PDB file of C-alpha atoms in Angstrom:
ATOM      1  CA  UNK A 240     -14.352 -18.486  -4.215  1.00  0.00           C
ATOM      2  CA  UNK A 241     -17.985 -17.290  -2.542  1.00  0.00           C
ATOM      3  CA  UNK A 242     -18.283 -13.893  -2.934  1.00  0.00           C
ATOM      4  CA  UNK A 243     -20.313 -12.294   0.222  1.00  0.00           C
ATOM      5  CA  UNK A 244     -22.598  -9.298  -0.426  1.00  0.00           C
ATOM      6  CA  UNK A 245     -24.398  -7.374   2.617  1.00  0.00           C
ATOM      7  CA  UNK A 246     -28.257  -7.483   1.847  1.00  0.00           C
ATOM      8  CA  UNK A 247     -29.059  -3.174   2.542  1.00  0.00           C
ATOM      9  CA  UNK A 248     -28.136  -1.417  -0.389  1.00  0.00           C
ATOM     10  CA  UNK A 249     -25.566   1.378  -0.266  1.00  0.00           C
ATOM     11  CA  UNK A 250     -24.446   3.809  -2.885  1.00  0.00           C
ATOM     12  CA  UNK A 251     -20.851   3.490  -3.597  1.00  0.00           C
ATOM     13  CA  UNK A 252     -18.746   6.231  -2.879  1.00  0.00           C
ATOM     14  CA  UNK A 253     -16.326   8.215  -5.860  1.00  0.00           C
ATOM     15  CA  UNK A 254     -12.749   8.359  -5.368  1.00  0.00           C
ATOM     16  CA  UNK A 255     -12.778  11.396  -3.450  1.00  0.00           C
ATOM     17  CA  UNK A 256     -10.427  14.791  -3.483  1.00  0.00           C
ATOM     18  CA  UNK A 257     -10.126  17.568  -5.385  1.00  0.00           C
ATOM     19  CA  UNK A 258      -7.009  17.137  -7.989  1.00  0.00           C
ATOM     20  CA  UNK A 259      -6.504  14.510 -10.741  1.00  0.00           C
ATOM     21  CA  UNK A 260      -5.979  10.996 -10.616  1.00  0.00           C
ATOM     22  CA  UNK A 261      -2.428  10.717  -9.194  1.00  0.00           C
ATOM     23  CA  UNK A 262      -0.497   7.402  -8.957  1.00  0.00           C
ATOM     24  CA  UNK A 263       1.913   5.596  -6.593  1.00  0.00           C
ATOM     25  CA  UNK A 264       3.976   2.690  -5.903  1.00  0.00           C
ATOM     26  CA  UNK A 265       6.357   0.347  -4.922  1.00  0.00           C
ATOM     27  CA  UNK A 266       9.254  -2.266  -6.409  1.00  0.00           C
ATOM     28  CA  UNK A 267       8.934  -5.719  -5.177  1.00  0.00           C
ATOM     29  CA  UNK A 268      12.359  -7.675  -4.661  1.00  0.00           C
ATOM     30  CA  UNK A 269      10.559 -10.450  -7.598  1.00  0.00           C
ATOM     31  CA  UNK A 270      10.470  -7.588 -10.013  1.00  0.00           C
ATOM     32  CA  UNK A 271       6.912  -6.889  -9.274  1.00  0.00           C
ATOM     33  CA  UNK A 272       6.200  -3.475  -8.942  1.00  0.00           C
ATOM     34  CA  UNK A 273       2.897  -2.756  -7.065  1.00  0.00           C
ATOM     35  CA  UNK A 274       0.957   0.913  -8.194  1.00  0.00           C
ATOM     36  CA  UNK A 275      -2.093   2.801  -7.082  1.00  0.00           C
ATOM     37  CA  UNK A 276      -4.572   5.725  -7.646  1.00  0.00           C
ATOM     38  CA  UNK A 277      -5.562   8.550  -5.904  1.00  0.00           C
ATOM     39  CA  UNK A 278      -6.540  12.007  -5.819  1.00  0.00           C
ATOM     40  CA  UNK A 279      -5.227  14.177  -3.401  1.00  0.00           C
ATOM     41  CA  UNK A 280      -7.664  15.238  -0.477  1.00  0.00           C
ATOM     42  CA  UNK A 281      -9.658  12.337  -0.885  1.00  0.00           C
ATOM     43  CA  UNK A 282     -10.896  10.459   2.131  1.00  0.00           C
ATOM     44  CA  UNK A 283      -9.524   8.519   4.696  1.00  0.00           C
ATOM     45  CA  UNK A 284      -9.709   4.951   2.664  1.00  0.00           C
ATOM     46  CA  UNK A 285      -9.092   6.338  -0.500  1.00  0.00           C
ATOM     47  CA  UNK A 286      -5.293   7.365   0.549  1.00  0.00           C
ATOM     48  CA  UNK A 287      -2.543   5.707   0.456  1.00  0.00           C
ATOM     49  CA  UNK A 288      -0.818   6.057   3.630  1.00  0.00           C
ATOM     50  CA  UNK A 289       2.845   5.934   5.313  1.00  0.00           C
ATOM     51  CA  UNK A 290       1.818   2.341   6.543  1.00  0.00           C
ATOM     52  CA  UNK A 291       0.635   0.222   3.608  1.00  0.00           C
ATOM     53  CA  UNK A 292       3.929   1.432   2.063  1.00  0.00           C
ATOM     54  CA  UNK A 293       6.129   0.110   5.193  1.00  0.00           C
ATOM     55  CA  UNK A 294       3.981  -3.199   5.919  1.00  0.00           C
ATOM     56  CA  UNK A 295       4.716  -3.821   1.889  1.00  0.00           C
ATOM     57  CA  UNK A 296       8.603  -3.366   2.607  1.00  0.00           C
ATOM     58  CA  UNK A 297       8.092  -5.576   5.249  1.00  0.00           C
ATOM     59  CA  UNK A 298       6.428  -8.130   3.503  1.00  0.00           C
ATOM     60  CA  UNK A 299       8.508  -8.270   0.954  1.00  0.00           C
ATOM     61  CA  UNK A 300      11.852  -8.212   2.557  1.00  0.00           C
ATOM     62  CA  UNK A 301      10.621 -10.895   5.066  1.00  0.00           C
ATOM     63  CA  UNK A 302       8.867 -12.947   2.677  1.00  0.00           C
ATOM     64  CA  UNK A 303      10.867 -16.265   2.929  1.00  0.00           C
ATOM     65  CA  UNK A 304      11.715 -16.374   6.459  1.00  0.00           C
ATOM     66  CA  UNK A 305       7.460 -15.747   6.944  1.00  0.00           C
ATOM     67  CA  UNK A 306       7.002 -18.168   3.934  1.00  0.00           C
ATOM     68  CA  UNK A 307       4.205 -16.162   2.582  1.00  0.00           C
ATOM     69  CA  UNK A 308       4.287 -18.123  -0.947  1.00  0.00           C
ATOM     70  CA  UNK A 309       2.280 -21.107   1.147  1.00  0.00           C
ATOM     71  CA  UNK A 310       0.195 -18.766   3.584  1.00  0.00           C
ATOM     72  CA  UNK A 311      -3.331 -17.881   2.475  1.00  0.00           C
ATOM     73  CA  UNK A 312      -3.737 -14.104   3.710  1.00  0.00           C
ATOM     74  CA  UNK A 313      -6.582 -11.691   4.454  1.00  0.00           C
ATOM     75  CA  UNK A 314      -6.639  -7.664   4.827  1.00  0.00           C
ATOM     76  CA  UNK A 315      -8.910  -5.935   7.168  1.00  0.00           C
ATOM     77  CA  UNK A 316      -9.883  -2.376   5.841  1.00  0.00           C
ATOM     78  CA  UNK A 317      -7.986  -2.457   2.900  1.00  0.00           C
ATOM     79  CA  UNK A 318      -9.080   0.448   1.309  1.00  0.00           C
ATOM     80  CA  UNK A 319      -8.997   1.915  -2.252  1.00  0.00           C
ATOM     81  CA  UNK A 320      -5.072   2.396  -2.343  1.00  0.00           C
ATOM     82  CA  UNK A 321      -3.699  -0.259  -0.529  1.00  0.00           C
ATOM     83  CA  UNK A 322      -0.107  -0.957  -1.376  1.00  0.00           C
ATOM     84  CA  UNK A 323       0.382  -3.536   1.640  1.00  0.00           C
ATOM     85  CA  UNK A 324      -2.690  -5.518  -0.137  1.00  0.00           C
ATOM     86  CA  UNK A 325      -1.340  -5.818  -3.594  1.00  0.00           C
ATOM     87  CA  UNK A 326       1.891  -6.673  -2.465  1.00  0.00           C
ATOM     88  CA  UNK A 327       0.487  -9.791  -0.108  1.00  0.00           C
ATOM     89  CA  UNK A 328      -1.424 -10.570  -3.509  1.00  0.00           C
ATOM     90  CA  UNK A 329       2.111 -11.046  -5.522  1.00  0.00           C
ATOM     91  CA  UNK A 330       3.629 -12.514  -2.487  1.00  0.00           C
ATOM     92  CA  UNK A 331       1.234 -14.819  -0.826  1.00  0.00           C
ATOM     93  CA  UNK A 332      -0.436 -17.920  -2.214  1.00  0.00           C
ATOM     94  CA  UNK A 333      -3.990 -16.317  -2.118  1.00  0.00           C
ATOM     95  CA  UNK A 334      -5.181 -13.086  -0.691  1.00  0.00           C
ATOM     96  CA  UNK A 335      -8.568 -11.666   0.086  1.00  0.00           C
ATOM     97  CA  UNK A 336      -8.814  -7.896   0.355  1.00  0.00           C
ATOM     98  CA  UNK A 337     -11.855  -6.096   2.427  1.00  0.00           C
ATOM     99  CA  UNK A 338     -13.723  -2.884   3.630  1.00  0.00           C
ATOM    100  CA  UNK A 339     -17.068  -1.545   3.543  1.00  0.00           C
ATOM    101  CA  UNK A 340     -19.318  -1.241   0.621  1.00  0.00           C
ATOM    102  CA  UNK A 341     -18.001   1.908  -0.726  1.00  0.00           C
ATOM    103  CA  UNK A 342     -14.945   0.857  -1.222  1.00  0.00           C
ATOM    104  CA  UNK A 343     -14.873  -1.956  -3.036  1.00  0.00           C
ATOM    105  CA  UNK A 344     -15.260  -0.754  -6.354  1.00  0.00           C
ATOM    106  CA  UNK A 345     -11.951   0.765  -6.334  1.00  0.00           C
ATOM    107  CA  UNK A 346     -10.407  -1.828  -4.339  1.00  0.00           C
ATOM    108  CA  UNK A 347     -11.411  -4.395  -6.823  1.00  0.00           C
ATOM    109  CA  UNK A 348     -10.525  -2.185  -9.879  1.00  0.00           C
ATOM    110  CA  UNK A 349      -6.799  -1.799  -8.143  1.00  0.00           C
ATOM    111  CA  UNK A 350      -6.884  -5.371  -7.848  1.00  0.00           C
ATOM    112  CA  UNK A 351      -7.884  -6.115 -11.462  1.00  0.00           C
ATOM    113  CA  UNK A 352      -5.463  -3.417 -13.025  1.00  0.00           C
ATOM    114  CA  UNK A 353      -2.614  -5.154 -10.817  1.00  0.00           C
ATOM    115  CA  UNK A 354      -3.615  -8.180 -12.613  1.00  0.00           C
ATOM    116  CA  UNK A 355      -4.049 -10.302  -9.510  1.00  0.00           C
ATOM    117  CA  UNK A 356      -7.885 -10.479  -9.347  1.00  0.00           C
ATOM    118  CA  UNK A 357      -9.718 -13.970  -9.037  1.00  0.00           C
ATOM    119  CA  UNK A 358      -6.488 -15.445  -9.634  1.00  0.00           C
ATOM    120  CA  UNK A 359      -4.316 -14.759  -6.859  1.00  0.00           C
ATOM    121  CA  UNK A 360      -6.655 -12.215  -4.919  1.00  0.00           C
ATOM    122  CA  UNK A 361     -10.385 -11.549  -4.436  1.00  0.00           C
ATOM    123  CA  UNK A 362     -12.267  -8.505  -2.956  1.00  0.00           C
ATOM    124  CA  UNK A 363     -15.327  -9.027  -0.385  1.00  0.00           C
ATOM    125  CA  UNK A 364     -16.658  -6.722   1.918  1.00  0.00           C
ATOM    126  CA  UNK A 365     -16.218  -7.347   5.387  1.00  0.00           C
ATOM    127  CA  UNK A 366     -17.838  -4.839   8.219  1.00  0.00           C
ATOM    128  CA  UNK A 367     -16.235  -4.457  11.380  1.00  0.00           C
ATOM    129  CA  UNK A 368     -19.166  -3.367  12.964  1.00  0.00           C
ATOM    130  CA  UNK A 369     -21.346  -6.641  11.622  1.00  0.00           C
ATOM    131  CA  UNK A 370     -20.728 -10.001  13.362  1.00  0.00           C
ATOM    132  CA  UNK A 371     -22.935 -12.105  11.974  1.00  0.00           C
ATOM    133  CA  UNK A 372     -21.868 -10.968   8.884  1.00  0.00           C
ATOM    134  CA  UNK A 373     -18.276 -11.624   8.764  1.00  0.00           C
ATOM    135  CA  UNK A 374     -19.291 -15.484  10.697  1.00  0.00           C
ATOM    136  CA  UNK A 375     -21.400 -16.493   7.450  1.00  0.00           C
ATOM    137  CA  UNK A 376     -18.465 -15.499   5.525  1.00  0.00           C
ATOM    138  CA  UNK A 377     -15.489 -15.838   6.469  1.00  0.00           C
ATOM    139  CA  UNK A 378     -13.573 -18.857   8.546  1.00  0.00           C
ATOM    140  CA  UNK A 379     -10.389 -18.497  10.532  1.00  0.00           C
ATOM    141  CA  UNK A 380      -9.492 -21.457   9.927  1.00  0.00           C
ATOM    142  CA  UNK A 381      -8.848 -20.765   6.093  1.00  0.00           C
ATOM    143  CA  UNK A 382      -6.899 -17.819   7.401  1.00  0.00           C
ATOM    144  CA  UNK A 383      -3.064 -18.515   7.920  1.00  0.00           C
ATOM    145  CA  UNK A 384      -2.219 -14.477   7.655  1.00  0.00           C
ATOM    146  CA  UNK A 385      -3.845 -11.452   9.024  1.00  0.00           C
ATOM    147  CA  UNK A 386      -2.277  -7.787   7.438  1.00  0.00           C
ATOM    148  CA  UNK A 387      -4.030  -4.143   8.118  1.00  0.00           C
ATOM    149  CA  UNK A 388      -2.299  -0.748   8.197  1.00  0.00           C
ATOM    150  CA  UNK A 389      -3.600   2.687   9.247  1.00  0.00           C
ATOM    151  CA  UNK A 390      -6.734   1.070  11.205  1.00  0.00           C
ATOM    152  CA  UNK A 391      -6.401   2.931  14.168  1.00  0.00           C
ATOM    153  CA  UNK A 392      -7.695   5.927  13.616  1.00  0.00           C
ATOM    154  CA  UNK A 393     -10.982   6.711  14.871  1.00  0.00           C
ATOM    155  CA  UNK A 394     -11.345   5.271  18.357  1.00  0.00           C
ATOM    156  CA  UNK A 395     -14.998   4.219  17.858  1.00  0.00           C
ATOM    157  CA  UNK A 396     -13.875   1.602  15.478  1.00  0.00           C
ATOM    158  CA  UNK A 397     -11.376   0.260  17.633  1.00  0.00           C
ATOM    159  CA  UNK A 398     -13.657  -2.438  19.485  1.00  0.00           C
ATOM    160  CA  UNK A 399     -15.267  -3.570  16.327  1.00  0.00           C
ATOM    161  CA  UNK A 400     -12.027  -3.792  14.967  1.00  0.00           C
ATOM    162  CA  UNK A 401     -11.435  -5.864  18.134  1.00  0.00           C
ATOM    163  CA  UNK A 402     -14.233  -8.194  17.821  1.00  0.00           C
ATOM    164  CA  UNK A 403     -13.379  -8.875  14.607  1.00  0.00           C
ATOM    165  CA  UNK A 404      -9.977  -9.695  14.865  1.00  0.00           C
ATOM    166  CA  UNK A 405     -11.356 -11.982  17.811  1.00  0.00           C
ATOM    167  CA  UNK A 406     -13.562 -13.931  15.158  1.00  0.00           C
ATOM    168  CA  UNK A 407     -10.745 -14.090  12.496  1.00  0.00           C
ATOM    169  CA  UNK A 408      -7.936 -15.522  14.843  1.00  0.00           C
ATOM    170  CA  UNK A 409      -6.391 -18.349  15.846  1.00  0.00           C
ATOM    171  CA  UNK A 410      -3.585 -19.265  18.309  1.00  0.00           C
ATOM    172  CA  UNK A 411      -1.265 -19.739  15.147  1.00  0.00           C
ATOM    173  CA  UNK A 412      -2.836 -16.708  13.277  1.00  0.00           C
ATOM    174  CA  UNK A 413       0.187 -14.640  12.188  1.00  0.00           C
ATOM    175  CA  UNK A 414      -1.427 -11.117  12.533  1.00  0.00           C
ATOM    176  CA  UNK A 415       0.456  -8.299  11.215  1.00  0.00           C
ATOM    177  CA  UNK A 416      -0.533  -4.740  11.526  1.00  0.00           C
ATOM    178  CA  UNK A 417       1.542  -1.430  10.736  1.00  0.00           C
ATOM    179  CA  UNK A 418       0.118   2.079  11.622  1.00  0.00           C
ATOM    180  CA  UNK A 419       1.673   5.486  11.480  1.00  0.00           C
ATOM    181  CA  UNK A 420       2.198   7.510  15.040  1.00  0.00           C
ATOM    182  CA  UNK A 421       0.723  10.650  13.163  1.00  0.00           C
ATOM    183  CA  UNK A 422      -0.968  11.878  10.638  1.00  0.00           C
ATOM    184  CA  UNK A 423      -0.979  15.460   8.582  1.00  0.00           C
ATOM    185  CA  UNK A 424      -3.577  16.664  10.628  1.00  0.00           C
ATOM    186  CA  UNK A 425      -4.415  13.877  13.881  1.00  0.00           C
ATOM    187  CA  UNK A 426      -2.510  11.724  16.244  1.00  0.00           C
ATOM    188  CA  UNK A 427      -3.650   8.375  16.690  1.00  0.00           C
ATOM    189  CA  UNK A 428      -3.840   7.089  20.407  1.00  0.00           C
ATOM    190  CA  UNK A 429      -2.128   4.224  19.892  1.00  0.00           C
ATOM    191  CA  UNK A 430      -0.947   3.214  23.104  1.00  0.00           C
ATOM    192  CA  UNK A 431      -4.941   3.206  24.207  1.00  0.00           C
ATOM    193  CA  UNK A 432      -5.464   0.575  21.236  1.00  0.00           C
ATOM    194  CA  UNK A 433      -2.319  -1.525  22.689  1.00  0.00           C
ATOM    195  CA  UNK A 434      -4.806  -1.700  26.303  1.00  0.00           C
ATOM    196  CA  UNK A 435      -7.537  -2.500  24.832  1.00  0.00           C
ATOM    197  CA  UNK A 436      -6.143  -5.580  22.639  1.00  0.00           C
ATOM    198  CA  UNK A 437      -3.701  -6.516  25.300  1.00  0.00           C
ATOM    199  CA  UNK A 438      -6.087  -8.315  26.950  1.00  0.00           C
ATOM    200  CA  UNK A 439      -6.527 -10.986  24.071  1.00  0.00           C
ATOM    201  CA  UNK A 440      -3.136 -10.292  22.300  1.00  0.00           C
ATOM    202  CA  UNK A 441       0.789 -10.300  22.763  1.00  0.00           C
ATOM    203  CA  UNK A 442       2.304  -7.906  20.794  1.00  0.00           C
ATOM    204  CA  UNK A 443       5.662  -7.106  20.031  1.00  0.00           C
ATOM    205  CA  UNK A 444       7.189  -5.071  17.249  1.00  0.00           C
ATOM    206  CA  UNK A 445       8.861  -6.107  13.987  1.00  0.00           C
ATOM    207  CA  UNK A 446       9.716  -3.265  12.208  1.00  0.00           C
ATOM    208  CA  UNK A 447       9.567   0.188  12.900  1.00  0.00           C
ATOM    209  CA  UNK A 448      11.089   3.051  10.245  1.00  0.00           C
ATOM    210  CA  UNK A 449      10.625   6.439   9.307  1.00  0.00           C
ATOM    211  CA  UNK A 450       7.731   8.211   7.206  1.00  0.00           C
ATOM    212  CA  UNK A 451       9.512  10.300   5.610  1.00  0.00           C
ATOM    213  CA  UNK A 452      10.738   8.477   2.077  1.00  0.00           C
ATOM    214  CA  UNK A 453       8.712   5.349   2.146  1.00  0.00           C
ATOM    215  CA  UNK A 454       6.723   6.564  -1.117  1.00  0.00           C
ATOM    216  CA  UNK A 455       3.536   7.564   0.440  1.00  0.00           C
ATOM    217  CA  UNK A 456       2.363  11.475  -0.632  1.00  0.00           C
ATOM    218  CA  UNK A 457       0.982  11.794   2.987  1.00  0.00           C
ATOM    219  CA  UNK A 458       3.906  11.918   4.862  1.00  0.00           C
ATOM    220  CA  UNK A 459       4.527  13.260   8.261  1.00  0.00           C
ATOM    221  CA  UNK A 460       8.153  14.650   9.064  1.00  0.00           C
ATOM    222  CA  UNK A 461       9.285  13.202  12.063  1.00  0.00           C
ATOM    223  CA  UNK A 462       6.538  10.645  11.924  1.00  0.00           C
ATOM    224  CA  UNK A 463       7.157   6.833  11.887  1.00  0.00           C
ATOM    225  CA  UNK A 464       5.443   3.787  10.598  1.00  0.00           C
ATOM    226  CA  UNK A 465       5.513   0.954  13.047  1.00  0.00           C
ATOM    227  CA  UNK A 466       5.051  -2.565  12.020  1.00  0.00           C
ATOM    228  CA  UNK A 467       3.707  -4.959  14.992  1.00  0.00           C
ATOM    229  CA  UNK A 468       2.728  -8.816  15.297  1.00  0.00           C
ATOM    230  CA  UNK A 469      -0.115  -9.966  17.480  1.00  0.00           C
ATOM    231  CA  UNK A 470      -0.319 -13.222  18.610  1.00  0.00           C
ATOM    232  CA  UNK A 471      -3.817 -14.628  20.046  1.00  0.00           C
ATOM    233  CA  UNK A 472      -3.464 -16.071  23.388  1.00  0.00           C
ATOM    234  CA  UNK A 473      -6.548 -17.474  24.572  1.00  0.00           C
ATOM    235  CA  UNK A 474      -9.212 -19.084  21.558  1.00  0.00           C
ATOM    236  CA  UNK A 475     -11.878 -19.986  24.431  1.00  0.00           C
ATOM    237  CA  UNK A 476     -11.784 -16.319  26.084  1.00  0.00           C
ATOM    238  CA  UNK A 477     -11.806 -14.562  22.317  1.00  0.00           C
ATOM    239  CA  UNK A 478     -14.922 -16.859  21.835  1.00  0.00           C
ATOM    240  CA  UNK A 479     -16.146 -15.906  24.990  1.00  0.00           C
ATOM    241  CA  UNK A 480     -15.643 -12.326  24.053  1.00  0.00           C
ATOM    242  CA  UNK A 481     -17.829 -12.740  20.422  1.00  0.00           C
ATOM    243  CA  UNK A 482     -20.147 -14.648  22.058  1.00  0.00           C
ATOM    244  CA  UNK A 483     -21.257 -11.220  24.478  1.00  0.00           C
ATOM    245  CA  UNK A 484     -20.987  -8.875  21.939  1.00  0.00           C
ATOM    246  CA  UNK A 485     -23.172 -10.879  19.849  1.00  0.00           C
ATOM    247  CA  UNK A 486     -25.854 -11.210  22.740  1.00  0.00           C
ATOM    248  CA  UNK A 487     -25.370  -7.083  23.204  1.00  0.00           C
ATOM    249  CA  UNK A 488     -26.065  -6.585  20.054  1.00  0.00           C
ATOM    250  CA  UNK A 489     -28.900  -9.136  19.972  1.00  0.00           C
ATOM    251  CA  UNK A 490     -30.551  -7.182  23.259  1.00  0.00           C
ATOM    252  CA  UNK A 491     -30.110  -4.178  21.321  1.00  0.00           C
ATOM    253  CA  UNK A 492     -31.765  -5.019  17.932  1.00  0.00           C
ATOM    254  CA  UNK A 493     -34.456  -6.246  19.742  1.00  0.00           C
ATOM    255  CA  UNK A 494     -35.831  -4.138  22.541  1.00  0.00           C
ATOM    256  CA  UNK A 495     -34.597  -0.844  21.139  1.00  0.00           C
TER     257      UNK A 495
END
């Protein structure tokens, strides 16, 4: 498959954290068991968190009724630890992981240790915040399933997020996206994110279980991990909705 590169150079980023290289993971119904690295404090996509552990459970406990052995999938901001990601790897007929630059050096060493690289998953970088980028490389047409967990975070990435999920879509697109309702030390506005997609997406929740025991080390007592599926409504008003970001963004680069 066509790799895609951005063209500005970036130094990739270590693994993060202070301790040693700590690992976790989770047991597949097929036997499968899906395992990670981390060290503990390290940043925000080098984690793994409460959701990439519950949209794996999902996945795999739902995998025949959402026949994922014939659906080709793709993850949106993967990152270095993602459980959910490997798990749609073993599960799904093909899977492409992504996130920025900086990331996917671990993301594709995860991949290769899980033993699903090139074979039943590849790693590209994909930029929320670059258009024109993820257009030249990515179709939603080859896209039959959409996963990402822990995405909303930081609210300036939630209409990039947006826009992309806007290019990646289709009316059939089964999008699936699990995020926790806290974190150790922030609570994500979720209900804010729900308005602002709402206008391009019904959403209604699948799955929806506790933190606490799902095999992630960054558990929040109390907390839960909410599964969700979003459903694109409209194809001519998401293209609509590319099509003025892209001219924004074209005003911008030019007369700035």
């Amino acid at each position: 498959s066509r790799v895609c590169y951005r063209s500005r150079r970036q130094r990739p980023a270590s693994m993060g954290g202070s301790g040693s290289v700590e690992k976790a993971g989770f047991d597949l119904s097929n036997g499968k068991r899906v395992e990670v690295e981390f060290r503990a404090g390290a940043g925000l996509g080098f984690v793994p968190w409460p959701g990439t552990f519950a949209l794996a459970n999902y996945l795999d406990k739902n995998a025949e009724e959402l026949e994922l052995s014939s659906k080709t999938a793709l993850e949106l901001g993967s990152g270095s630890s993602t459980i959910s990601g490997l798990a749609a790897g073993h599960l799904c007929k093909f899977t492409t992981l992504t996130d920025r630059p900086e990331v996917i050096q671990k993301l594709g060493d995860a991949a290769s240790r899980a033993g699903l690289l090139f074979d039943k998953v590849d790693v590209k970088v994909l930029d929320w915040g670059d258009l024109d980028f993820t257009m030249s490389c990515f179709r939603a047409e080859n896209i039959d399933l959409i996963i990402m967990t822990d995405v909303v975070y930081y609210d300036m990435l939630w209409k990039p997020l947006l826009r992309t999920l806007l290019v990646l879509s289709r009316t059939t697109t089964m999008i699936l996206w699990t995020n926790c309702n806290a974190y150790p030390k922030f609570k994500p506005d979720i209900d804010a994110f729900l308005k602002l997609i709402g206008e391009f997406f019904d959403v209604a929740i699948v799955d929806d279980i506790p933190q606490s025991g799902c095999g992630s080390p960054s558990e929040v007592l109390g907390g839960r991990a909410v599964t969700r599926r979003l459903t694109l409504r409209d194809e001519e008003a998401a293209q609509e909705a590319v099509e003025q970001a892209l001219a924004r963004d074209c005003t911008r680069r030019c007369f700035v």
